[in-house]
Amino acid sequence: MSEHQSEEVQQIEKLYEFSERLNASKDKSQNVEDYEGIIKMAKTSMKAKQLASQLIPRYFKFFPTLSTEAFDAHMDCIDEENIGVRVQAIRGLPLFCKDSPDIISKIVDVLVQLLNTEETMERDAVHKALMSLIRQDPKASLTALFTHAGVTPTTDDQIREKVLNFIRDKVFPLKGELLKPQEEMERRITDLIKQSLEDVTGGEFKMFMDFLTSLSIFGAKAPQERMQELVEIIEGQADLDAQFDVSDTDHIDRLISCLQLALPFFARGAPTSRFLNYLNKHIIPVFDKLPEERKLDLLKALADISPYTTAQEARQMLPSIVQLLKKYMPAKKTGEEMNFTYVECLLYAFHHLAHKVPNATNSLCGYKIVTGQPSDRLGEDFSELNKDFTERLTTVEDLTKTTMKKLTQGMTEHNKAMSAAKTDEEKASVKTKKQNTTTGLRTCNNILAMTKPLHAKVPSFIGDTNINLSWKEATKPLPSAATTTIGGKRPANSNTGSGNNVSAKRGRGSGGMSNQLVNKAFQGISSHGGGRGGNRRRGGGRGRGQGRGHW
């Protein structure tokens, strides 16, 4: 045995002696020399350091006067080059807090800095140590952990990313086990998440929102106030207090994404007023100036939100929707282009808004709907408006029927091409064309279903969800009637909408390809032009704070 090995054996034996005396002592605080001996051994050989890393936290609570010296010695072991020493020291960190909960935040801070390690064994030890602390004291540990999830002037982006990944992969899946008492801790983590949302990417925000909606306090039995709380979180992220800049594509992306995230909560009773007011005041007036690839996304969002509006909101929104509808429904023989999906979106929104306030259409479209209210304006002559609106409806129907014939013919050709296709590449190409055509046909069918009830002087407005918008997955029709006749009693749940829109929670990612499919299906078919959607960009930097990437 070499001199070095002999010395190391003596050090280990000495450590065991210190530990045995401490274990046997009834008043361990009297064994100061033994604990000092352990601290000194933490500065000797590798094996002695490993053993000392186990013993320092074990007896830490009995020697408050040596706490700084003991903790510094332990931290030196964590900084050691030898991974065995480092891992053992990391494993010992939660033991410091077992009887000294006041230092949990300090230990969490240490562990967070260690998340950046590239060594798998060391990273696993850090994860286990953090989870041990969270189980010991979830409130204090999560509070300390979330201080690294937000953005400050001194934030290390690499560390923050590791913290977010740890929260997502380790904490969120075990929420049922870790968040106890349940309601208190779910409320606490909700508050912590709110504090971390000052400057996040779209992906990070969706991660947090998905977690919040999985909590029982926001579950199926949650009251409307809780849904409003979630919408208020989303409203904050959408920057609804900001002056709108039409050139800020990131804000447009964020607004549309947030609208889609909020849809399930609108369906459960949360108010839509702040979003609608912002759209009506800031976005729709400059609709023509929006980037082409954003226009369809916005119209889809308008269509999605329209079933959840109140009567007051519907009355405020209708003039803007009718104005856009007339813009995109071509007048007879004018040669104007027609974007079928734009028209589908706007007709859908028009029906749902008009269903809430039918007599508002008297002065907008020249209808003669009697409700007995002064807003009927029956003494005024709006016949020219009605003539113009009806002519546009007829033109839309003619264009749509012509396009449907060509799409149907195209489908026949695609079926033949599929039979003749030999390679996988050829089959995939034909399959895509068939999908494009199917989407186009669904759009056309929806347009015809929505224009038909609008020809009468007293029309029927669709206020349910039997119209399944072309970019959504097909759903079975509801048993209720497709239209509600004006003057009839509105169903009690007419303002609550349907779950059909929940799929939109997936955000912007679910819309881009659908836009392109529809445009391809219509391209070159209508004599009045094809779709205008174009290819979508994924958005730019956040434009806020430190600009945390893409929305």
PDB file of C-alpha atoms in Angstrom, residues 242 264 338 436 506 511:
ATOM      1  CA  ALA A 242     -50.632  48.714 -26.317  1.00  0.00           C
ATOM      2  CA  PRO A 264     -62.085  27.336 -24.734  1.00  0.00           C
ATOM      3  CA  MET A 338     -63.221  36.606 -54.448  1.00  0.00           C
ATOM      4  CA  ASN A 436     -56.805  20.479 -51.176  1.00  0.00           C
ATOM      5  CA  ARG A 506     -53.259  24.584 -30.328  1.00  0.00           C
ATOM      6  CA  GLY A 511     -53.747  27.130 -39.187  1.00  0.00           C
TER       7      GLY A 511
END
